[in-house]
């Protein structure tokens, strides 16, 4: 450490020199990057380590103590959005860490409690999808695999200075929405058709990039997109950057066309509607199928069959 004689009188004898240096050293200004915030909560006690009186001053000095490289370079990404089911890497690059400890904690949306995830290279989360990896030379990366909506929240990378230095990353999980809808855009669960009429179903997909994806239609477990055995089946899909609109048409339906129709973009993202093809069933027979518990269905059938 080099100290200019312009600022400090070093001509005094030993004890006085130490006293003078210590006195001036204790009043050195503390500088913090505005993006780095001091933790507003009580830190978990076991994360901290012991500091010497000299290190306490240096750790608050951006030049000499640990600091976040993202902040220094102006590339501190505070908001990250990923697709559900993907793997996300949260980077935390720290320069001059010295003897300090790096920890990752998580704060869920709407909650004040913190969940400790990692300390150093040790993982304290019971969820095996969470791991920490040190990437040379200075990146303490938190990785989350197979992300889901429950992973949304604020993640904090912390350095165990006093007070701790913290950067926050707000993680948003983009979950696709798939719905089979009626003419007004409301979700459908049951649809009724008369014999020899045409089934018309509409499916909307939102919040997912669909430029290279496929919307599949199934009747039960049978794919309809490329069906040539029955005939009279048409599938039309308009792909968009963040979704799709797809329609299914089945002409001259009969009883065998009843059943579940599914619109799917993956094995986990789909919507299903039950199609009923009616012929000469009496109202009493239909009521026997739980119509009494569905008053809106009861009124529809009264209108349809009269």
mmCIF file with all atom_site columns, C-alpha atoms in Angstrom, residues 20 33 59 63 84 97 104 106 131 184 228 235 269 275 278 290 300:
data_model
loop_
_atom_site.group_PDB
_atom_site.id
_atom_site.type_symbol
_atom_site.label_atom_id
_atom_site.label_alt_id
_atom_site.label_comp_id
_atom_site.label_asym_id
_atom_site.label_entity_id
_atom_site.label_seq_id
_atom_site.pdbx_PDB_ins_code
_atom_site.Cartn_x
_atom_site.Cartn_y
_atom_site.Cartn_z
_atom_site.occupancy
_atom_site.B_iso_or_equiv
_atom_site.pdbx_formal_charge
_atom_site.auth_seq_id
_atom_site.auth_comp_id
_atom_site.auth_asym_id
_atom_site.auth_atom_id
_atom_site.pdbx_PDB_model_num
ATOM 1  C CA . UNK A 1 20  ? -1.221  9.111   12.807  1.00 0.00 ? 20  UNK A CA 1
ATOM 2  C CA . UNK A 1 33  ? -21.591 1.842   -6.368  1.00 0.00 ? 33  UNK A CA 1
ATOM 3  C CA . UNK A 1 59  ? -13.918 -3.884  2.101   1.00 0.00 ? 59  UNK A CA 1
ATOM 4  C CA . UNK A 1 63  ? -10.683 -0.182  -5.158  1.00 0.00 ? 63  UNK A CA 1
ATOM 5  C CA . UNK A 1 84  ? -40.779 -22.831 -18.284 1.00 0.00 ? 84  UNK A CA 1
ATOM 6  C CA . UNK A 1 97  ? -13.091 -11.575 -3.142  1.00 0.00 ? 97  UNK A CA 1
ATOM 7  C CA . UNK A 1 104 ? -27.093 -17.067 -2.904  1.00 0.00 ? 104 UNK A CA 1
ATOM 8  C CA . UNK A 1 106 ? -33.956 -16.277 -2.702  1.00 0.00 ? 106 UNK A CA 1
ATOM 9  C CA . UNK A 1 131 ? -26.594 -25.937 -7.909  1.00 0.00 ? 131 UNK A CA 1
ATOM 10 C CA . UNK A 1 184 ? -66.121 -15.083 -27.359 1.00 0.00 ? 184 UNK A CA 1
ATOM 11 C CA . UNK A 1 228 ? -56.161 -39.392 -44.206 1.00 0.00 ? 228 UNK A CA 1
ATOM 12 C CA . UNK A 1 235 ? -56.282 -28.110 -39.471 1.00 0.00 ? 235 UNK A CA 1
ATOM 13 C CA . UNK A 1 269 ? -48.823 -27.997 -22.447 1.00 0.00 ? 269 UNK A CA 1
ATOM 14 C CA . UNK A 1 275 ? -67.299 -33.215 -27.838 1.00 0.00 ? 275 UNK A CA 1
ATOM 15 C CA . UNK A 1 278 ? -76.226 -36.021 -30.410 1.00 0.00 ? 278 UNK A CA 1
ATOM 16 C CA . UNK A 1 290 ? -75.125 -35.770 -14.388 1.00 0.00 ? 290 UNK A CA 1
ATOM 17 C CA . UNK A 1 300 ? -78.579 -25.438 -23.316 1.00 0.00 ? 300 UNK A CA 1
#
